[in-house]
mmCIF file of C-alpha atoms in Angstrom:
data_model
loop_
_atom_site.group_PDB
_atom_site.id
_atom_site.type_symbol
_atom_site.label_atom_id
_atom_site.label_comp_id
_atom_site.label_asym_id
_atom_site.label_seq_id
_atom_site.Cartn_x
_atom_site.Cartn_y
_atom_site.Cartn_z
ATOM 1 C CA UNK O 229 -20.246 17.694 7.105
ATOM 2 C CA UNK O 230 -21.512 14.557 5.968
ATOM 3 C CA UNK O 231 -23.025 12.047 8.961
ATOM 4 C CA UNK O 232 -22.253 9.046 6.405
ATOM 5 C CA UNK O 233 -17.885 10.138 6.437
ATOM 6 C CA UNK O 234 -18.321 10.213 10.386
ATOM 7 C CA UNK O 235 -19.532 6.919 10.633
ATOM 8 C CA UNK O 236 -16.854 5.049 8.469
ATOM 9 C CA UNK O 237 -14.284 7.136 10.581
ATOM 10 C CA UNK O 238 -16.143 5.363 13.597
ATOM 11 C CA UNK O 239 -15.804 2.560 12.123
ATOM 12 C CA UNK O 240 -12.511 2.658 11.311
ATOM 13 C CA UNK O 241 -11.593 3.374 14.417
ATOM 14 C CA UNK O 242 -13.445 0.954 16.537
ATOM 15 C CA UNK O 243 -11.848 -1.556 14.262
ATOM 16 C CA UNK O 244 -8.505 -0.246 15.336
ATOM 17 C CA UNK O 245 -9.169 -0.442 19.239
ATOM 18 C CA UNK O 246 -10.938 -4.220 18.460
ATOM 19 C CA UNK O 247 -7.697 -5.359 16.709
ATOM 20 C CA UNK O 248 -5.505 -3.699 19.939
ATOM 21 C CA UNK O 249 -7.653 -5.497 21.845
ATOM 22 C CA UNK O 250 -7.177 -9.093 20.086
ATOM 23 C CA UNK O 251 -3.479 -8.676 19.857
ATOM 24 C CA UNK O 252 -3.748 -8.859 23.755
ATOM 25 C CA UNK O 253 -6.448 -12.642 23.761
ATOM 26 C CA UNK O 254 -6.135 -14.202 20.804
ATOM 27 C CA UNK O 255 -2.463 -15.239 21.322
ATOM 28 C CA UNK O 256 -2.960 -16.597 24.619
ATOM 29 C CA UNK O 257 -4.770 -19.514 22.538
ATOM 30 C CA UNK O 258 -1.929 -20.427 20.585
ATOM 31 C CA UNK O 259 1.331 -19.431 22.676
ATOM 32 C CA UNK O 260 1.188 -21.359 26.343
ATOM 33 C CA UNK O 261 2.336 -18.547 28.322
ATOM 34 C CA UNK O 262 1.748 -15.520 26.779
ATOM 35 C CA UNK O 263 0.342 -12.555 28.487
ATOM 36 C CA UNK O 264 1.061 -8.549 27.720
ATOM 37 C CA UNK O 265 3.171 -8.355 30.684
ATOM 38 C CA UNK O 266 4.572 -11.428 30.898
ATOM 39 C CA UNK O 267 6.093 -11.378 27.197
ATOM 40 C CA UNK O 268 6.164 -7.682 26.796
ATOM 41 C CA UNK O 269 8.238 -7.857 24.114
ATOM 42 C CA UNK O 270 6.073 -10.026 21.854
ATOM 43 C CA UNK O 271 3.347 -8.285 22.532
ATOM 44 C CA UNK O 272 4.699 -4.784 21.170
ATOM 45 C CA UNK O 273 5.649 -6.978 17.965
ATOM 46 C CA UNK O 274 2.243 -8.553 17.542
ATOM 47 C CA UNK O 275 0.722 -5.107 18.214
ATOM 48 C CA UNK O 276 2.531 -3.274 15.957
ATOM 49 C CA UNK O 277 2.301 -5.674 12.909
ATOM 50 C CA UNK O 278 -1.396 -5.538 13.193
ATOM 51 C CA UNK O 279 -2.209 -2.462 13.840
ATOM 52 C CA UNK O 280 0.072 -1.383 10.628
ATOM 53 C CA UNK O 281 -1.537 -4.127 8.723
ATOM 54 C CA UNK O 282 -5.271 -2.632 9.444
ATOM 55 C CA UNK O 283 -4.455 0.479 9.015
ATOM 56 C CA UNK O 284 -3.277 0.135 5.758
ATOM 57 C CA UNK O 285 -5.970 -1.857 4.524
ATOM 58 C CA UNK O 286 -8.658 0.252 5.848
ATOM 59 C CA UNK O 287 -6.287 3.180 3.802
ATOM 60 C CA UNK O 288 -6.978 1.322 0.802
ATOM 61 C CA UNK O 289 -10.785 0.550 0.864
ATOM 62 C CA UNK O 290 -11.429 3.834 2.859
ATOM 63 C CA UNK O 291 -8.756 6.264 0.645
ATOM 64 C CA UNK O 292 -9.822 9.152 3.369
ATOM 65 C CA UNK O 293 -7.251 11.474 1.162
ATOM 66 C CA UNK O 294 -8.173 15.019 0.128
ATOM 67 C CA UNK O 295 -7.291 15.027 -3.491
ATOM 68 C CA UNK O 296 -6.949 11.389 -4.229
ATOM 69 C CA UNK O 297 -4.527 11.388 -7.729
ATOM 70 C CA UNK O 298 -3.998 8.653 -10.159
ATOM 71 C CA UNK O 299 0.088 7.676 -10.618
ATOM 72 C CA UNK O 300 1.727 5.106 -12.648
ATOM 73 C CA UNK O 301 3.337 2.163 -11.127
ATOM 74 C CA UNK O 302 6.661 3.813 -10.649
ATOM 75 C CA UNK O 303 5.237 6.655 -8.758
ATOM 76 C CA UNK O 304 3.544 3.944 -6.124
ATOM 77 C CA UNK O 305 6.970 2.184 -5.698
ATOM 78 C CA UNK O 306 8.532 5.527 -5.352
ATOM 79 C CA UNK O 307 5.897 6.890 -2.818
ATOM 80 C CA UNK O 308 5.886 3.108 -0.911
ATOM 81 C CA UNK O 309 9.597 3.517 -0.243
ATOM 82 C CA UNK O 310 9.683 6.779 1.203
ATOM 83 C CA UNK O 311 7.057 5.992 3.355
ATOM 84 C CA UNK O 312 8.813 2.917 4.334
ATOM 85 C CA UNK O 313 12.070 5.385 4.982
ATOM 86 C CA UNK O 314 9.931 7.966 6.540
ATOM 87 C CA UNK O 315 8.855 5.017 8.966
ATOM 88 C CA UNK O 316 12.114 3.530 9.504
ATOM 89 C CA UNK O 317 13.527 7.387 10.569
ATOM 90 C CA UNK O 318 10.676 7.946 13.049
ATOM 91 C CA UNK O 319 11.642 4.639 14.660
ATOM 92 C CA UNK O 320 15.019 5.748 14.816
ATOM 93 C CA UNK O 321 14.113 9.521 15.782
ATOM 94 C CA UNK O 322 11.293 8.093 19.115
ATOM 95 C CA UNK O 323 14.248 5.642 20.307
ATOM 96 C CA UNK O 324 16.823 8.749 20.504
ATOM 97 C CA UNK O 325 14.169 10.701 22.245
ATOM 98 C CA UNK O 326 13.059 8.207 24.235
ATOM 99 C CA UNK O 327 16.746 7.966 25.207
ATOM 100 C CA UNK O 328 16.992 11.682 25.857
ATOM 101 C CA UNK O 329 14.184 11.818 28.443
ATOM 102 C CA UNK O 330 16.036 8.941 30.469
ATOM 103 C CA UNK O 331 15.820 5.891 28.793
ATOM 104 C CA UNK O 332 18.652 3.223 29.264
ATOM 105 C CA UNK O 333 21.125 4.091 26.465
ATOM 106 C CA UNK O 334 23.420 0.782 26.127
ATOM 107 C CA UNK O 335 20.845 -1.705 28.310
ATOM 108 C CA UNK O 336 17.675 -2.318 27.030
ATOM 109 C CA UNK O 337 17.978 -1.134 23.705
ATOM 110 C CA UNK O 338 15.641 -4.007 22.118
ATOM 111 C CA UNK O 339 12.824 -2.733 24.619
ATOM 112 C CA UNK O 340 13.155 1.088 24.043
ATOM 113 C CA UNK O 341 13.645 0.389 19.944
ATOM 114 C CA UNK O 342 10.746 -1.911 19.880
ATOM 115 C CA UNK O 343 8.762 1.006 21.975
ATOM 116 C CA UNK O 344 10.087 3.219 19.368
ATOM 117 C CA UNK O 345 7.999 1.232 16.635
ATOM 118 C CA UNK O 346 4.849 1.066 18.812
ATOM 119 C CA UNK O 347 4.933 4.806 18.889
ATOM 120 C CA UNK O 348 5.696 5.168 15.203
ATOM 121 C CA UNK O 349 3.094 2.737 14.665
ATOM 122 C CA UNK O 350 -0.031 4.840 16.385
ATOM 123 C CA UNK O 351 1.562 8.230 14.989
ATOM 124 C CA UNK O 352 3.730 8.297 11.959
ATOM 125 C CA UNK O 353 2.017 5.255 10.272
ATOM 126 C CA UNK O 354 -1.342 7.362 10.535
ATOM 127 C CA UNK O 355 0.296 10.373 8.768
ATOM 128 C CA UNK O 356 1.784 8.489 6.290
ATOM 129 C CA UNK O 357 -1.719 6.580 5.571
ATOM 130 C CA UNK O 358 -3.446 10.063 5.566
ATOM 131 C CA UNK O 359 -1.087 12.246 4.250
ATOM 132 C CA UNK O 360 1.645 10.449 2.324
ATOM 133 C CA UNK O 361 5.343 11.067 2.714
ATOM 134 C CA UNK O 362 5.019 14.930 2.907
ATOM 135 C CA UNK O 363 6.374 17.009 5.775
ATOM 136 C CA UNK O 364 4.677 19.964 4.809
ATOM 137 C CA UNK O 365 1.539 18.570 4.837
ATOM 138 C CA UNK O 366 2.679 16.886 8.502
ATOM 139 C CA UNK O 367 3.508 20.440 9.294
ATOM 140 C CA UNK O 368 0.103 22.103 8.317
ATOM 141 C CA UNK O 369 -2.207 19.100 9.852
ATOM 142 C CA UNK O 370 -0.253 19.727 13.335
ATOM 143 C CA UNK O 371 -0.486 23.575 13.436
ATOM 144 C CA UNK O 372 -3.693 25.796 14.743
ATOM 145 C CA UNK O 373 -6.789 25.045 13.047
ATOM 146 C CA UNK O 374 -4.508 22.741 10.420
ATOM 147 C CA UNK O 375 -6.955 20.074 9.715
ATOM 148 C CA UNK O 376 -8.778 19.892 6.314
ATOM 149 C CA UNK O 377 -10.715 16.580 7.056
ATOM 150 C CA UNK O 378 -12.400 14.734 9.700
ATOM 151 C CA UNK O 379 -9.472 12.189 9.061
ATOM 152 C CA UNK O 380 -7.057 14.852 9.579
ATOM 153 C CA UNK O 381 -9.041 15.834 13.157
ATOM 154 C CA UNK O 382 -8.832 12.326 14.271
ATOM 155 C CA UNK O 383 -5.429 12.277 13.270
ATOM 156 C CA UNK O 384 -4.361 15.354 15.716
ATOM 157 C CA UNK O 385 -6.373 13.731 18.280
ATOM 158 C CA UNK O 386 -5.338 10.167 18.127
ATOM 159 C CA UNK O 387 -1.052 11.524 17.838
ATOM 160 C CA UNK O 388 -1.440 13.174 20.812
ATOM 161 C CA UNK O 389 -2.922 11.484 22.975
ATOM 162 C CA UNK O 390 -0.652 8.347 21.883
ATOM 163 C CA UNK O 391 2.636 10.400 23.088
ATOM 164 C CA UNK O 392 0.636 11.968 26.146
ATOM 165 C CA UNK O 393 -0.242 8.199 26.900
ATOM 166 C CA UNK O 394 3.530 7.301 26.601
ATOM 167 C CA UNK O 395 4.653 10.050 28.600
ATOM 168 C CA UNK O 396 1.854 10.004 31.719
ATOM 169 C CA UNK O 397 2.982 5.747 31.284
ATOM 170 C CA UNK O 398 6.557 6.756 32.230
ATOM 171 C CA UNK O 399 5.421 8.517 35.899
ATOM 172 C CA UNK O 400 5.045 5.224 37.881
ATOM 173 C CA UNK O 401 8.714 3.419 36.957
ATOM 174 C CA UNK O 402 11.026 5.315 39.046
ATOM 175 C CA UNK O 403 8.076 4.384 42.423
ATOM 176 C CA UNK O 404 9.044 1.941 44.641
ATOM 177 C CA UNK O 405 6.072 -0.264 44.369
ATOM 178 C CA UNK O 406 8.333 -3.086 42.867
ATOM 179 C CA UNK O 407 5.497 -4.222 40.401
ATOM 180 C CA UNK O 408 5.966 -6.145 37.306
ATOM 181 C CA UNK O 409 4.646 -3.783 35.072
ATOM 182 C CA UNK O 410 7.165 -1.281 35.922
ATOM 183 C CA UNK O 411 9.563 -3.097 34.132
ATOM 184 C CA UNK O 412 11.093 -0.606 31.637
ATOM 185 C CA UNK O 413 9.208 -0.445 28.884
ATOM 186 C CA UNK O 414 5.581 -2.138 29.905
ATOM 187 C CA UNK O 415 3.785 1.551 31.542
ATOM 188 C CA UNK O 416 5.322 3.587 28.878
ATOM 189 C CA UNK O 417 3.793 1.245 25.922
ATOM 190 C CA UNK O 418 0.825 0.473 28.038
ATOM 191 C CA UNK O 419 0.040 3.920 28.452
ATOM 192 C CA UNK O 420 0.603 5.019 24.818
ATOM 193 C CA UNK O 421 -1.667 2.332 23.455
ATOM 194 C CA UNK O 422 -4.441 3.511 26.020
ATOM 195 C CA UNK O 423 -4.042 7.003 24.887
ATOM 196 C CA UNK O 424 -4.234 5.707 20.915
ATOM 197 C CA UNK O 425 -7.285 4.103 21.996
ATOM 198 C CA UNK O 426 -8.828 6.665 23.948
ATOM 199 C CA UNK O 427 -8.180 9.338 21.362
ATOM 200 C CA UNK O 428 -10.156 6.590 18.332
ATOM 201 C CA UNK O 429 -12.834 6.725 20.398
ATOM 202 C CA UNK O 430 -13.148 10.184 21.416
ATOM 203 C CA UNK O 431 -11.927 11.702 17.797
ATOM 204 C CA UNK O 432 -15.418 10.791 15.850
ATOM 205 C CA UNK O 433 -17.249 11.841 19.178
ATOM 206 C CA UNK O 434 -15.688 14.701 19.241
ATOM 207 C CA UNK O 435 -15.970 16.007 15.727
ATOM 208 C CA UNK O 436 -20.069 14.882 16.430
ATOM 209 C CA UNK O 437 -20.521 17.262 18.888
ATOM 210 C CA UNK O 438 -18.473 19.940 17.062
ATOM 211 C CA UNK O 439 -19.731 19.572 13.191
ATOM 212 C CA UNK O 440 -21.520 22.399 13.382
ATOM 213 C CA UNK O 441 -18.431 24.396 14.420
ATOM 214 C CA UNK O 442 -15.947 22.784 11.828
ATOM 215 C CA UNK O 443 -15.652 24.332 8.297
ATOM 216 C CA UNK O 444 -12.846 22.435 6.620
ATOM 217 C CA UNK O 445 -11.810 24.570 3.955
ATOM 218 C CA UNK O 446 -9.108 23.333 1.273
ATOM 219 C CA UNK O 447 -5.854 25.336 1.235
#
C-alpha cells in the first residue's frame, strides 16, 4: 500500500472537516445573526451545499475509482442523472426512516427533510463519488472485508460513524434539560456531522496503523 494514496486520502479528508468547520464561521461575517443553533436550518443548507460541492471536486482531481473507464458524453449525462436520482431517493428514504424511529410526521417536516439531506450528504454522496450509481457495488463495499481501496475503507468508516453520530445525537431530546439545542433536529445533525468528522480523521489513521494487515484484492 502506497504511503503517497494515504496522504491525498488525508488530505482529502482534512479538507472535508476544514470546509464543515467554515460552514459554521465564515457566515457569521456576512449574515448578522447567524449561528449553528440559532439558524439551524441554514446551517444544514450551507453545510450540505459545500460539503457536496468539495466532495465532488476533490472526485474529479483525485478520481480515487478502481477501474477508472473512458465514456462518451451521453454516458456522463446518463451516469450524472442517476446519481442525481440515486441522491434525491436517499433523501427521501433517511426522512421516512427518520420518521419511523419517532420523528414528527406532519410538524417539522422542513427540519427532518433537510436532516434527511445532511445525512445523504456525508453517506450516499460519498458512494456515489466513489462508486457511481451501482447498488451492487454499495452492497459489496458494506459487507465483511468488502473494501477494495483505501477510499472504499474510509468510506465504511466515515458512513457509519455519520448515522451512529445521528443516532447517539437523538438520546438527549426527549431530557428535560429544556436547552436550545434540543430543538428537534439540532443534536441529531450535530451529532451526525461530528461522527462524519470523527470517522475523516480516524479513517486514514486507521488504515496507517493497519497497512500491513490490508491486502485489497480486486474482485
Amino acid at each position: 500500500m502506497k504511503e503517497a494514496e494515504i496522504r491525498r486520502l488525508l488530505a482529502a479528508n482534512l479538507l472535508c472537516v476544514f470546509s464543515i468547520i467554515l460552514t459554521a464561521v465564515l457566515p457569521a461575517f456576512f449574515w448578522k445573526g447567524f449561528t449553528v443553533l440559532g439558524t439551524h436550518l441554514a446551517w444544514l443548507c450551507i453545510c450540505s451545499v459545500c460539503v457536496s460541492t468539495l466532495n465532488i471536486i476533490l472526485h474529479l482531481i483525485l478520481r480515487p475509482n478502481l477501474t477508472p473507464k473512458r465514456s462518451s458524453f451521453v454516458q456522463k449525462i446518463s451516469r450524472f442523472l442517476k446519481c442525481c436520482i440515486y441522491f434525491f431517493m436517499s433523501c427521501i428514504l433517511f426522512h421516512a426512516i427518520i420518521v419511523l424511529y419517532g420523528a414528527p410526521l406532519i410538524e417539522s417536516v422542513t427540519e427532518t427533510f433537510l436532516f434527511a439531506v445532511l445525512l445523504s450528504t456525508f453517506t450516499t454522496l460519498q458512494c456515489l463519488c466513489i462508486l457511481g450509481p451501482n447498488i451492487q457495488a454499495w452492497i459489496r463495499v458494506f459487507s465483511k472485508n468488502g473494501a477494495m481501496s483505501i477510499w472504499e475503507s474510509s468510506l465504511q468508516i466515515t458512513t457509519m460513524g455519520s448515522i451512529l453520530g445521528a443516532w447517539f445525537g437523538a438520546f438527549p431530546i426527549p431530557l428535560d434539560w429544556d436547552r436550545p439545542w434540543q430543538v428537534w433536529p439540532i443534536s441529531c445533525s450535530l451529532g451526525a456531522t461530528f461522527g462524519y468528522m470523527a470517522g475523516l480523521i480516524i479513517a486514514p489513521l486507521w488504515i496507517h496503523w493497519n497497512r500491513k494487515q490490508l491486502t485489497y484484492k480486486s474482485r
